[in-house]
Backbone as JSON, one array per atom type, in Angstrom:
{
  "sequence": "MVDTRITIKDGSCRESQSSDLGFSVWASMACRNAREEGSVYLLQPIMDVEVLVPDNFMGEAIADLNTRGGRIESIQPKQSIQIVKATVPLSKMFGYSTALRSATQGRGTFTMKFSRFDKE",
  "N": [[-10.87, -9.83, 1.77], [-10.26, -9.91, -1.66], [-11.12, -10.19, -5.13], [-12.27, -12.8, -5.18], [-14.08, -15.63, -5.98], [-16.84, -17.67, -5.53], [-18.43, -20.53, -6.53], [-21.47, -22.16, -6.58], [-21.99, -25.45, -7.14], [-23.68, -27.56, -6.75], [-26.58, -28.2, -4.92], [-29.23, -28.3, -2.52], [-32.44, -27.4, -1.25], [-34.46, -27.72, 1.48], [-37.41, -27.0, 3.01], [-38.05, -27.88, 5.6], [-35.6, -28.73, 6.64], [-33.6, -26.91, 6.05], [-31.91, -23.92, 7.05], [-31.31, -20.45, 7.97], [-29.0, -20.22, 9.5], [-27.65, -22.58, 8.81], [-27.01, -22.09, 6.09], [-25.33, -19.9, 6.46], [-23.19, -21.05, 7.87], [-22.32, -22.85, 5.91], [-21.47, -21.02, 3.93], [-19.38, -19.77, 5.3], [-17.61, -21.92, 5.63], [-17.02, -22.4, 2.94], [-15.66, -20.05, 2.27], [-13.41, -20.26, 3.97], [-12.25, -22.56, 2.91], [-11.63, -21.65, 0.32], [-9.74, -19.7, 0.97], [-7.7, -21.27, 2.08], [-6.96, -22.93, -0.06], [-6.38, -21.18, -2.09], [-4.1, -18.63, -3.34], [-3.0, -16.54, -1.01], [-2.25, -13.24, -0.16], [-0.93, -10.25, 1.29], [-1.91, -6.95, 0.59], [-0.35, -3.83, 0.19], [-0.6, -0.27, 0.44], [0.96, 1.82, -1.94], [2.68, 4.83, -2.25], [2.97, 7.78, -4.25], [5.55, 9.97, -3.95], [6.68, 13.28, -3.67], [9.42, 15.19, -3.14], [10.66, 18.27, -2.13], [13.7, 19.66, -1.87], [16.5, 21.52, -0.63], [19.64, 21.94, -2.39], [21.98, 21.38, -0.8], [21.11, 19.54, 1.09], [20.47, 17.25, -0.13], [21.58, 14.59, -0.11], [20.93, 13.59, 2.46], [18.14, 13.54, 2.33], [17.61, 11.68, 0.26], [18.85, 9.41, 1.32], [17.22, 8.95, 3.55], [14.77, 8.33, 2.31], [15.52, 5.98, 1.04], [16.06, 4.29, 3.26], [13.5, 3.92, 4.11], [12.47, 2.16, 2.35], [11.94, 3.2, -0.11], [11.68, 3.88, -3.64], [13.55, 5.6, -5.82], [12.42, 7.57, -8.38], [12.91, 9.81, -10.08], [15.07, 12.71, -10.31], [14.94, 16.1, -10.34], [16.41, 19.16, -11.13], [15.68, 22.48, -9.97], [16.24, 25.65, -9.99], [17.72, 26.46, -6.99], [16.82, 24.22, -5.76], [16.08, 20.76, -5.43], [13.94, 18.42, -6.97], [12.68, 15.54, -5.92], [11.33, 12.58, -6.98], [9.59, 9.77, -5.93], [8.57, 6.38, -5.09], [6.96, 5.02, -2.3], [6.2, 2.73, 0.32], [3.17, 3.19, 2.14], [3.09, 2.51, 4.86], [5.64, 3.01, 5.75], [5.88, 5.72, 5.72], [5.03, 7.13, 7.94], [5.81, 9.59, 10.24], [7.57, 10.8, 8.58], [7.49, 13.51, 7.9], [8.51, 14.88, 10.16], [11.09, 13.77, 10.21], [12.11, 14.68, 7.76], [12.06, 17.46, 8.12], [13.93, 17.66, 10.19], [16.24, 16.69, 8.9], [16.66, 18.6, 6.94], [16.85, 21.05, 8.12], [14.38, 22.28, 8.42], [13.7, 23.19, 5.88], [12.9, 21.5, 3.85], [10.18, 20.08, 1.99], [7.3, 17.99, 1.34], [5.02, 16.12, -0.72], [2.45, 13.68, -0.98], [0.69, 11.1, -2.7], [-1.78, 8.59, -3.32], [-0.75, 5.74, -5.15], [-0.85, 2.95, -5.97], [-1.81, -0.47, -5.13], [0.34, -2.96, -3.84], [1.94, -6.17, -3.63], [2.97, -7.31, -0.46]],
  "CA": [[-10.53, -10.63, 0.62], [-10.66, -9.35, -2.94], [-10.99, -11.07, -6.3], [-12.62, -14.16, -4.79], [-15.37, -16.06, -6.54], [-17.27, -18.98, -5.06], [-19.51, -21.01, -7.38], [-22.21, -23.29, -6.04], [-22.18, -26.39, -8.23], [-24.78, -28.46, -6.46], [-27.17, -27.94, -3.61], [-30.68, -28.46, -2.45], [-33.05, -26.66, -0.15], [-35.71, -28.31, 1.98], [-37.95, -26.06, 4.0], [-38.05, -28.46, 6.94], [-34.25, -29.01, 7.1], [-32.69, -25.81, 5.75], [-32.09, -22.73, 7.9], [-30.37, -19.37, 7.7], [-27.75, -20.57, 10.16], [-27.0, -23.6, 8.0], [-26.41, -21.46, 4.91], [-24.22, -19.06, 6.94], [-22.08, -21.96, 8.17], [-21.84, -23.33, 4.63], [-20.73, -19.93, 3.28], [-18.14, -19.6, 6.06], [-16.74, -23.04, 5.29], [-16.57, -22.2, 1.56], [-14.64, -18.99, 2.3], [-12.21, -20.82, 4.59], [-11.66, -23.47, 1.93], [-11.05, -20.83, -0.75], [-8.55, -19.05, 1.52], [-6.66, -22.28, 2.27], [-6.51, -23.48, -1.33], [-5.94, -20.11, -2.97], [-2.86, -17.94, -2.95], [-3.38, -15.37, -0.23], [-1.15, -12.33, 0.14], [-1.33, -8.97, 1.83], [-1.65, -5.81, -0.27], [-0.06, -2.6, 0.92], [-0.67, 0.9, -0.43], [2.2, 2.46, -2.37], [2.43, 6.24, -2.45], [3.87, 8.61, -5.04], [6.06, 11.02, -3.07], [7.48, 14.32, -4.3], [10.14, 15.9, -2.08], [11.39, 19.47, -2.53], [14.79, 19.76, -0.91], [17.63, 22.32, -1.09], [20.77, 21.19, -2.92], [22.95, 20.93, 0.19], [20.53, 18.49, 1.93], [20.0, 16.21, -1.04], [22.03, 13.27, 0.32], [20.16, 13.16, 3.63], [16.76, 13.26, 1.91], [17.6, 10.42, -0.51], [19.18, 8.33, 2.25], [16.03, 8.67, 4.37], [13.8, 7.63, 1.46], [16.03, 4.61, 0.83], [15.86, 3.5, 4.48], [12.07, 3.65, 4.22], [12.08, 1.23, 1.29], [11.5, 3.97, -1.27], [12.33, 3.69, -4.93], [13.71, 6.91, -6.45], [12.02, 7.54, -9.8], [13.61, 10.85, -10.82], [15.56, 13.88, -9.59], [14.93, 17.22, -11.27], [16.85, 20.43, -10.53], [14.87, 23.67, -10.22], [16.98, 26.71, -9.32], [18.58, 25.9, -5.93], [16.05, 23.15, -5.12], [15.96, 19.51, -6.17], [12.64, 17.76, -6.85], [12.89, 14.1, -5.9], [10.1, 11.81, -7.11], [9.83, 8.4, -5.48], [7.43, 5.6, -4.62], [7.28, 4.53, -0.96], [5.05, 2.13, 1.01], [2.54, 4.11, 3.1], [3.42, 2.13, 6.24], [6.97, 3.55, 6.07], [5.86, 7.18, 5.63], [4.64, 7.76, 9.19], [6.93, 10.28, 10.86], [8.49, 11.33, 7.56], [7.49, 14.97, 7.96], [9.46, 15.27, 11.21], [12.43, 13.37, 9.77], [12.53, 15.58, 6.67], [12.36, 18.77, 8.72], [15.2, 17.54, 10.93], [17.35, 16.5, 7.97], [16.85, 19.76, 6.06], [16.75, 22.25, 8.95], [13.07, 22.89, 8.21], [13.53, 23.74, 4.53], [12.37, 20.5, 2.92], [8.74, 19.79, 2.02], [6.94, 16.86, 0.5], [3.62, 15.77, -0.93], [2.3, 12.28, -1.38], [-0.65, 10.69, -3.12], [-1.88, 7.16, -3.54], [-0.37, 5.28, -6.48], [-1.38, 1.62, -6.27], [-1.57, -1.5, -4.14], [1.37, -3.89, -4.24], [2.12, -7.28, -2.7], [3.95, -7.02, 0.6]],
  "C": [[-11.06, -9.93, -0.63], [-10.44, -10.38, -4.02], [-11.22, -12.54, -5.93], [-13.99, -14.48, -5.36], [-15.65, -17.47, -6.03], [-18.49, -19.37, -5.89], [-20.16, -22.22, -6.73], [-22.51, -24.23, -7.21], [-23.37, -27.31, -7.99], [-25.3, -28.13, -5.08], [-28.67, -28.15, -3.67], [-31.19, -27.73, -1.22], [-34.36, -27.34, 0.22], [-36.2, -27.41, 3.11], [-37.87, -26.61, 5.42], [-36.64, -28.64, 7.51], [-33.28, -27.85, 6.9], [-32.99, -24.62, 6.66], [-31.07, -21.67, 7.51], [-29.01, -19.66, 8.32], [-26.97, -21.61, 9.35], [-26.33, -23.02, 6.77], [-25.24, -20.56, 5.31], [-22.99, -19.91, 7.24], [-21.48, -22.48, 6.87], [-21.0, -22.26, 3.93], [-19.39, -19.69, 3.98], [-17.14, -20.7, 5.72], [-16.2, -22.89, 3.86], [-15.49, -21.12, 1.5], [-13.34, -19.5, 2.89], [-11.5, -21.75, 3.61], [-10.99, -22.7, 0.8], [-9.76, -20.17, -0.27], [-7.4, -20.05, 1.66], [-6.11, -22.8, 0.95], [-5.99, -22.42, -2.28], [-4.62, -19.53, -2.53], [-3.25, -16.62, -2.3], [-2.15, -14.53, 0.03], [-1.73, -11.0, 0.57], [-0.97, -7.87, 0.84], [-1.35, -4.6, 0.59], [-0.13, -1.42, -0.05], [0.72, 1.48, -0.7], [1.87, 3.9, -2.74], [3.44, 6.84, -3.42], [4.26, 9.78, -4.16], [6.9, 11.98, -3.89], [8.09, 15.17, -3.2], [10.86, 17.09, -2.7], [12.44, 19.72, -1.47], [15.91, 20.65, -1.47], [18.81, 21.43, -1.49], [21.66, 20.6, -1.84], [22.4, 19.87, 1.14], [20.05, 17.29, 1.11], [20.36, 14.8, -0.56], [21.22, 12.73, 1.48], [18.74, 12.77, 3.24], [16.68, 11.93, 1.16], [17.91, 9.24, 0.4], [17.98, 7.96, 3.1], [14.97, 7.94, 3.56], [14.23, 6.18, 1.23], [15.84, 3.74, 2.07], [14.4, 3.16, 4.7], [11.58, 2.7, 3.13], [11.58, 1.94, 0.05], [12.3, 3.65, -2.51], [12.36, 5.05, -5.62], [13.38, 6.77, -7.93], [12.78, 8.58, -10.62], [14.05, 11.95, -9.86], [15.66, 15.0, -10.61], [15.42, 18.49, -10.56], [15.91, 21.56, -10.91], [15.46, 24.78, -9.37], [17.88, 26.09, -8.25], [17.9, 24.76, -5.17], [16.06, 21.93, -6.04], [14.57, 18.93, -5.92], [12.88, 16.27, -7.01], [11.53, 13.42, -5.97], [10.41, 10.36, -6.8], [8.52, 7.7, -5.2], [7.85, 4.93, -3.31], [6.04, 3.86, -0.38], [4.49, 3.09, 2.08], [2.93, 3.78, 4.53], [4.77, 2.7, 6.68], [6.98, 5.08, 6.1], [5.46, 7.87, 6.93], [5.88, 8.33, 9.88], [7.89, 10.9, 9.87], [8.58, 12.85, 7.61], [8.51, 15.47, 8.98], [10.89, 14.94, 10.79], [12.96, 14.29, 8.68], [12.88, 16.96, 7.21], [13.69, 18.73, 9.46], [16.39, 17.45, 9.98], [17.66, 17.75, 7.15], [16.77, 21.09, 6.81], [15.46, 23.03, 8.66], [12.8, 23.41, 6.82], [12.98, 22.75, 3.51], [10.88, 20.3, 3.1], [8.46, 18.59, 1.13], [5.43, 16.79, 0.35], [3.57, 14.3, -1.3], [0.86, 12.03, -1.77], [-0.62, 9.19, -3.42], [-1.52, 6.81, -4.98], [-1.05, 3.97, -6.82], [-1.26, 0.73, -5.04], [-0.52, -2.44, -4.69], [1.48, -5.0, -3.21], [3.2, -6.92, -1.7], [5.11, -7.96, 0.55]]
}
């Protein structure tokens, strides 16, 4: 859990009745209550991906990024190679290296770096 704040508004401590276990149970109940009443959502890492692909394999590379839920940001030509910049969820990038090699006959390469977290 991130961005969670729990404020104790009232409480008392008696040496004869208070224990570490009691405070642990209280904290657990407060966290459960915050989770149930708050808006909880899963964050997933989004990666910035840069793909270098020869001109004649451009369609296959873009189609594969689209099937992985990628969002194409830009396409820049550089001699006989196209540089495709996209953002893709990290969970969809596993196995991309093999897929890119297969689609481009081993001539396509890519790099990726963390961009941000986004709601799933």
